[in-house]
């Protein structure tokens, strides 16, 4: 079944709202990055404005999340200011049956991994198009690299069997630059038999800051999908 862009947007909104409704007053919330999480942030703002929520604090994973948090009136803090994160809500580019993720389509995976890993409950919000049987089948693995190390990291990744491509800006000349001032290599692998091992191997390459494989981090996946033509939220 072909799903229209309008229907995908509806699914993203439904699942984002469902995640935001799990937040309770007094919680410290990791604010993820991306189109689905944006709906969650908007819902948190609406609940705050309506008095349903009080005294929550948001920890943004990116400049985008910070802008949205301010727009919707969510008090923002940094990791220096808090001793815990109760819930993190974030999207994913791929989710496999073991709840292993590929993230980084928005080039925010380094900060996302820090904040999502610290959360007592990490909720992943996706529409059904992000579910895959085999990790890496629809999305490359983003690798954040120090600019001075792009050439040697590219060679090292190729030796691992990856096909790296420097991510270039859209409506911007030159490469994408992360919030940390680094570049992103999108690495395609024909097969990822052991995501945990690949995650460690990539991060051990000198010059690599972080990669988009999230292994053993996700606690709950909320999936927006259509059943008999109606949008539903499924948990796994």
GROMACS .gro file of C-alpha atoms in nm:
model
  236
    1UNK     CA    1   0.000   0.000   0.000
    2UNK     CA    2   0.135   0.340  -0.099
    3UNK     CA    3   0.101   0.597   0.179
    4UNK     CA    4   0.066   0.961   0.083
    5UNK     CA    5   0.290   1.232   0.235
    6UNK     CA    6  -0.017   1.373   0.412
    7UNK     CA    7  -0.090   1.034   0.569
    8UNK     CA    8   0.273   0.995   0.680
    9UNK     CA    9   0.255   1.338   0.842
   10UNK     CA   10  -0.064   1.235   1.023
   11UNK     CA   11   0.107   0.919   1.154
   12UNK     CA   12   0.405   1.121   1.275
   13UNK     CA   13   0.177   1.363   1.455
   14UNK     CA   14  -0.025   1.086   1.622
   15UNK     CA   15   0.281   0.900   1.747
   16UNK     CA   16   0.455   1.219   1.862
   17UNK     CA   17   0.149   1.320   2.064
   18UNK     CA   18   0.121   0.968   2.212
   19UNK     CA   19   0.480   0.988   2.339
   20UNK     CA   20   0.435   1.337   2.483
   21UNK     CA   21   0.133   1.220   2.681
   22UNK     CA   22   0.358   0.985   2.879
   23UNK     CA   23   0.540   1.282   3.030
   24UNK     CA   24   0.428   1.378   3.381
   25UNK     CA   25   0.473   1.695   3.585
   26UNK     CA   26   0.817   1.741   3.737
   27UNK     CA   27   0.997   1.530   3.477
   28UNK     CA   28   1.324   1.606   3.301
   29UNK     CA   29   1.267   1.531   2.932
   30UNK     CA   30   1.520   1.471   2.656
   31UNK     CA   31   1.392   1.653   2.348
   32UNK     CA   32   1.488   1.468   2.032
   33UNK     CA   33   1.545   1.590   1.680
   34UNK     CA   34   1.340   1.543   1.363
   35UNK     CA   35   0.994   1.577   1.218
   36UNK     CA   36   0.817   1.322   1.439
   37UNK     CA   37   0.971   1.449   1.761
   38UNK     CA   38   0.873   1.803   1.663
   39UNK     CA   39   0.508   1.701   1.710
   40UNK     CA   40   0.594   1.566   2.058
   41UNK     CA   41   0.761   1.893   2.154
   42UNK     CA   42   0.457   2.088   2.030
   43UNK     CA   43   0.227   1.866   2.237
   44UNK     CA   44   0.441   1.915   2.549
   45UNK     CA   45   0.413   2.291   2.496
   46UNK     CA   46   0.037   2.266   2.458
   47UNK     CA   47   0.005   2.063   2.778
   48UNK     CA   48   0.220   2.316   2.965
   49UNK     CA   49   0.019   2.610   2.832
   50UNK     CA   50  -0.307   2.440   2.928
   51UNK     CA   51  -0.190   2.372   3.283
   52UNK     CA   52  -0.201   1.995   3.241
   53UNK     CA   53   0.177   1.976   3.290
   54UNK     CA   54   0.391   2.170   3.536
   55UNK     CA   55   0.757   2.199   3.625
   56UNK     CA   56   0.902   1.998   3.339
   57UNK     CA   57   1.250   2.069   3.205
   58UNK     CA   58   1.367   1.997   2.852
   59UNK     CA   59   1.719   1.888   2.755
   60UNK     CA   60   1.753   1.950   2.379
   61UNK     CA   61   1.956   1.716   2.157
   62UNK     CA   62   2.017   1.976   1.887
   63UNK     CA   63   1.984   2.337   1.783
   64UNK     CA   64   1.655   2.242   1.614
   65UNK     CA   65   1.518   2.092   1.937
   66UNK     CA   66   1.630   2.400   2.129
   67UNK     CA   67   1.452   2.634   1.888
   68UNK     CA   68   1.132   2.428   1.905
   69UNK     CA   69   1.148   2.402   2.285
   70UNK     CA   70   1.173   2.781   2.315
   71UNK     CA   71   0.896   2.829   2.060
   72UNK     CA   72   0.656   2.611   2.262
   73UNK     CA   73   0.749   2.752   2.603
   74UNK     CA   74   0.938   2.454   2.743
   75UNK     CA   75   1.202   2.554   3.003
   76UNK     CA   76   1.539   2.434   2.872
   77UNK     CA   77   1.847   2.325   3.064
   78UNK     CA   78   2.178   2.154   2.990
   79UNK     CA   79   2.321   1.831   3.130
   80UNK     CA   80   2.525   2.045   3.371
   81UNK     CA   81   2.199   2.153   3.538
   82UNK     CA   82   2.031   1.815   3.598
   83UNK     CA   83   2.116   1.491   3.773
   84UNK     CA   84   1.879   1.272   3.573
   85UNK     CA   85   1.670   1.245   3.259
   86UNK     CA   86   1.336   1.076   3.322
   87UNK     CA   87   1.220   1.033   2.962
   88UNK     CA   88   1.379   1.098   2.625
   89UNK     CA   89   1.162   1.113   2.312
   90UNK     CA   90   1.339   1.078   1.981
   91UNK     CA   91   1.288   0.947   1.630
   92UNK     CA   92   1.488   0.700   1.423
   93UNK     CA   93   1.570   0.639   1.059
   94UNK     CA   94   1.558   0.261   1.095
   95UNK     CA   95   1.436   0.023   1.366
   96UNK     CA   96   1.501  -0.351   1.348
   97UNK     CA   97   1.318  -0.629   1.539
   98UNK     CA   98   1.579  -0.619   1.819
   99UNK     CA   99   1.507  -0.245   1.874
  100UNK     CA  100   1.848  -0.154   1.736
  101UNK     CA  101   1.836   0.183   1.562
  102UNK     CA  102   2.007   0.380   1.293
  103UNK     CA  103   1.981   0.750   1.369
  104UNK     CA  104   2.146   1.060   1.234
  105UNK     CA  105   1.938   1.170   0.938
  106UNK     CA  106   1.940   1.513   1.098
  107UNK     CA  107   2.312   1.492   1.182
  108UNK     CA  108   2.232   1.517   1.555
  109UNK     CA  109   2.313   1.158   1.652
  110UNK     CA  110   2.607   1.241   1.879
  111UNK     CA  111   2.408   1.457   2.119
  112UNK     CA  112   2.107   1.226   2.078
  113UNK     CA  113   2.310   0.924   2.186
  114UNK     CA  114   2.438   1.103   2.496
  115UNK     CA  115   2.094   1.219   2.607
  116UNK     CA  116   1.893   0.913   2.500
  117UNK     CA  117   2.139   0.679   2.674
  118UNK     CA  118   2.105   0.871   3.002
  119UNK     CA  119   1.725   0.855   3.004
  120UNK     CA  120   1.541   0.632   3.247
  121UNK     CA  121   1.297   0.562   2.963
  122UNK     CA  122   1.392   0.619   2.600
  123UNK     CA  123   1.084   0.627   2.376
  124UNK     CA  124   1.143   0.599   2.001
  125UNK     CA  125   0.871   0.753   1.783
  126UNK     CA  126   0.847   0.637   1.422
  127UNK     CA  127   0.599   0.578   1.144
  128UNK     CA  128   0.576   0.229   0.996
  129UNK     CA  129   0.809   0.314   0.704
  130UNK     CA  130   1.104   0.314   0.948
  131UNK     CA  131   1.066  -0.053   1.046
  132UNK     CA  132   1.315  -0.288   0.876
  133UNK     CA  133   1.392  -0.658   0.900
  134UNK     CA  134   1.762  -0.597   0.837
  135UNK     CA  135   1.952  -0.298   0.973
  136UNK     CA  136   2.111  -0.082   0.705
  137UNK     CA  137   1.877  -0.195   0.430
  138UNK     CA  138   1.728   0.150   0.363
  139UNK     CA  139   1.959   0.393   0.543
  140UNK     CA  140   2.334   0.445   0.563
  141UNK     CA  141   2.514   0.466   0.898
  142UNK     CA  142   2.599   0.831   0.976
  143UNK     CA  143   2.948   0.879   1.118
  144UNK     CA  144   3.046   1.216   1.268
  145UNK     CA  145   3.409   1.297   1.187
  146UNK     CA  146   3.652   1.574   1.278
  147UNK     CA  147   3.709   1.775   0.957
  148UNK     CA  148   4.088   1.725   0.966
  149UNK     CA  149   4.039   1.346   0.974
  150UNK     CA  150   3.796   1.301   0.684
  151UNK     CA  151   4.054   1.143   0.449
  152UNK     CA  152   4.199   0.883   0.689
  153UNK     CA  153   3.856   0.797   0.833
  154UNK     CA  154   3.722   0.748   0.481
  155UNK     CA  155   4.004   0.503   0.406
  156UNK     CA  156   3.953   0.319   0.737
  157UNK     CA  157   3.579   0.282   0.675
  158UNK     CA  158   3.644   0.147   0.325
  159UNK     CA  159   3.875  -0.118   0.475
  160UNK     CA  160   3.581  -0.228   0.692
  161UNK     CA  161   3.377  -0.285   0.375
  162UNK     CA  162   3.177   0.036   0.398
  163UNK     CA  163   3.100   0.275   0.117
  164UNK     CA  164   3.137   0.626   0.266
  165UNK     CA  165   2.990   0.940   0.118
  166UNK     CA  166   3.044   1.288   0.257
  167UNK     CA  167   2.704   1.439   0.337
  168UNK     CA  168   2.651   1.759   0.142
  169UNK     CA  169   2.418   2.044   0.232
  170UNK     CA  170   2.081   2.099   0.067
  171UNK     CA  171   2.030   2.460  -0.043
  172UNK     CA  172   2.382   2.515   0.093
  173UNK     CA  173   2.712   2.486  -0.090
  174UNK     CA  174   2.953   2.246   0.074
  175UNK     CA  175   2.922   1.973   0.335
  176UNK     CA  176   2.677   1.947   0.623
  177UNK     CA  177   2.833   2.074   0.947
  178UNK     CA  178   2.704   1.933   1.277
  179UNK     CA  179   2.622   2.133   1.590
  180UNK     CA  180   2.971   2.034   1.710
  181UNK     CA  181   3.137   2.177   1.397
  182UNK     CA  182   3.216   1.839   1.241
  183UNK     CA  183   3.134   1.660   0.914
  184UNK     CA  184   2.923   1.350   0.848
  185UNK     CA  185   3.012   1.045   0.642
  186UNK     CA  186   2.709   0.836   0.542
  187UNK     CA  187   2.844   0.482   0.524
  188UNK     CA  188   2.657   0.208   0.339
  189UNK     CA  189   2.726  -0.151   0.443
  190UNK     CA  190   2.604  -0.448   0.240
  191UNK     CA  191   2.553  -0.634   0.564
  192UNK     CA  192   2.559  -0.551   0.937
  193UNK     CA  193   2.574  -0.891   1.109
  194UNK     CA  194   2.676  -0.748   1.448
  195UNK     CA  195   2.563  -0.389   1.507
  196UNK     CA  196   2.718  -0.371   1.855
  197UNK     CA  197   3.060  -0.472   1.724
  198UNK     CA  198   3.038  -0.233   1.429
  199UNK     CA  199   2.937   0.053   1.659
  200UNK     CA  200   3.251  -0.001   1.870
  201UNK     CA  201   3.478  -0.053   1.569
  202UNK     CA  202   3.365   0.270   1.401
  203UNK     CA  203   3.404   0.472   1.722
  204UNK     CA  204   3.757   0.336   1.768
  205UNK     CA  205   3.874   0.493   1.441
  206UNK     CA  206   4.081   0.800   1.534
  207UNK     CA  207   3.894   1.111   1.424
  208UNK     CA  208   3.546   0.961   1.465
  209UNK     CA  209   3.335   1.132   1.730
  210UNK     CA  210   3.026   0.909   1.718
  211UNK     CA  211   2.815   0.700   1.481
  212UNK     CA  212   2.444   0.648   1.429
  213UNK     CA  213   2.413   0.287   1.547
  214UNK     CA  214   2.209   0.281   1.870
  215UNK     CA  215   2.242  -0.064   2.025
  216UNK     CA  216   2.061  -0.153   2.348
  217UNK     CA  217   1.946   0.205   2.405
  218UNK     CA  218   1.578   0.203   2.304
  219UNK     CA  219   1.329   0.097   2.571
  220UNK     CA  220   0.996   0.146   2.394
  221UNK     CA  221   0.913   0.186   2.026
  222UNK     CA  222   0.589   0.366   1.940
  223UNK     CA  223   0.494   0.299   1.578
  224UNK     CA  224   0.232   0.493   1.388
  225UNK     CA  225   0.069   0.276   1.125
  226UNK     CA  226  -0.254   0.234   0.934
  227UNK     CA  227  -0.493  -0.050   1.006
  228UNK     CA  228  -0.808  -0.077   0.796
  229UNK     CA  229  -0.743   0.275   0.679
  230UNK     CA  230  -0.725   0.421   1.030
  231UNK     CA  231  -0.413   0.553   1.207
  232UNK     CA  232  -0.316   0.349   1.516
  233UNK     CA  233  -0.024   0.350   1.758
  234UNK     CA  234   0.148   0.017   1.817
  235UNK     CA  235   0.401  -0.050   2.092
  236UNK     CA  236   0.695  -0.285   2.089
   0.00000   0.00000   0.00000
